Structures are given as structure tokens and as C-alpha cells.
C-alpha atoms as a printed R data frame, in Angstrom:
   type eleno elety resid chain resno       x       y       z
1  ATOM     1    CA   MET     A     1  63.289 103.908  87.186
2  ATOM     2    CA   SER     A     2  64.555 100.754  85.286
3  ATOM     3    CA   GLU     A     3  67.374  99.063  86.671
4  ATOM     4    CA   LYS     A     4  69.492  99.743  83.526
5  ATOM     5    CA   GLU     A     5  68.473 103.707  84.416
6  ATOM     6    CA   ARG     A     6  69.547 103.377  87.540
7  ATOM     7    CA   ASP     A     7  72.956 101.602  86.620
8  ATOM     8    CA   ARG     A     8  73.624 104.643  84.161
9  ATOM     9    CA   LEU     A     9  73.425 107.008  86.682
10 ATOM    10    CA   LYS     A    10  75.204 105.202  88.983
11 ATOM    11    CA   ALA     A    11  78.229 104.728  86.649
12 ATOM    12    CA   LYS     A    12  77.648 108.604  85.681
13 ATOM    13    CA   GLU     A    13  77.997 109.641  89.220
14 ATOM    14    CA   GLN     A    14  81.260 107.407  90.069
15 ATOM    15    CA   ARG     A    15  83.082 109.133  87.189
16 ATOM    16    CA   LYS     A    16  82.330 112.169  88.780
17 ATOM    17    CA   ASN     A    17  83.237 111.530  92.484
18 ATOM    18    CA   PRO     A    18  85.565 108.015  92.489
19 ATOM    19    CA   GLY     A    19  85.028 108.031  96.251
20 ATOM    20    CA   GLY     A    20  81.161 107.312  95.607
21 ATOM    21    CA   ALA     A    21  81.890 103.295  95.016
22 ATOM    22    CA   LEU     A    22  83.317 102.931  98.085
23 ATOM    23    CA   ASN     A    23  80.623 105.005  99.849
24 ATOM    24    CA   ASN     A    24  78.088 102.917  97.900
25 ATOM    25    CA   ALA     A    25  79.587  99.640  99.078
26 ATOM    26    CA   TRP     A    26  79.958 100.979 102.639
27 ATOM    27    CA   ALA     A    27  76.247 102.017 102.801
28 ATOM    28    CA   GLN     A    28  75.318  98.483 101.270
29 ATOM    29    CA   ALA     A    29  77.162  96.522 104.024
30 ATOM    30    CA   HIS     A    30  75.489  98.756 106.656
31 ATOM    31    CA   THR     A    31  71.752  98.350 105.195
32 ATOM    32    CA   GLY     A    32  72.064  94.616 104.051
33 ATOM    33    CA   ALA     A    33  71.382  95.382 100.760
34 ATOM    34    CA   PRO     A    34  72.671  92.802  97.953
35 ATOM    35    CA   SER     A    35  75.389  94.113  95.685
36 ATOM    36    CA   SER     A    36  74.378  94.379  92.293
37 ATOM    37    CA   GLY     A    37  77.846  94.459  90.440
38 ATOM    38    CA   CYS     A    38  81.576  92.992  90.620
39 ATOM    39    CA   LEU     A    39  82.988  96.273  91.448
40 ATOM    40    CA   VAL     A    40  80.927  96.573  94.601
41 ATOM    41    CA   ASN     A    41  82.339  93.135  95.235
42 ATOM    42    CA   ILE     A    42  85.924  93.828  94.871
43 ATOM    43    CA   GLY     A    43  85.232  96.667  97.112
44 ATOM    44    CA   SER     A    44  84.058  94.966  99.957
45 ATOM    45    CA   ILE     A    45  86.671  92.204  99.721
46 ATOM    46    CA   VAL     A    46  89.296  95.200  99.504
47 ATOM    47    CA   ILE     A    47  87.664  96.787 102.567
48 ATOM    48    CA   ILE     A    48  87.378  93.405 104.884
49 ATOM    49    CA   VAL     A    49  91.219  92.678 103.880
50 ATOM    50    CA   ALA     A    50  92.097  96.425 104.671
51 ATOM    51    CA   ILE     A    51  90.380  95.922 108.082
52 ATOM    52    CA   ILE     A    52  91.884  92.415 108.924
53 ATOM    53    CA   LEU     A    53  95.630  93.665 107.972
54 ATOM    54    CA   LEU     A    54  94.830  96.960 110.226
55 ATOM    55    CA   VAL     A    55  93.730  94.681 113.130
56 ATOM    56    CA   ARG     A    56  96.911  92.380 112.751
57 ATOM    57    CA   ALA     A    57  99.222  95.555 112.678
58 ATOM    58    CA   CYS     A    58  97.792  97.431 115.767
59 ATOM    59    CA   SER     A    59  97.916  94.008 117.621
60 ATOM    60    CA   ASN     A    60 101.946  93.620 117.143
């Protein structure tokens, strides 16, 4: 399967299941797989910021 085909299938799945992008980013973070798109990078940054804010809120 070519990378273009794989990206097309990922996009199709994410349209059906918007939470799939978060799951994909989470799986890549756990496996150490390199991210392949801008959306995944933004999702990773959002997750990190959310964790930091959660820790700060709970520590007060």
C-alpha cells in the first residue's frame, strides 16, 4: 500500500470518526512513531498543553 493510499484512508476514517485523530496521535506518542502531518503535530501540542494545565489546576 502506497503512502498516498494510506493517507487517503486515514482521512476517510477521520471524517467518519473525528476522535480517530486523537487516538492516532496518542498511539504514535506511545509507540514513538514519527508524525506524518501537521494535524498530528498540533494535536500532540494540544495534548501536552492540556496535561500541563491540568497539573497546574490540581496543584493549586
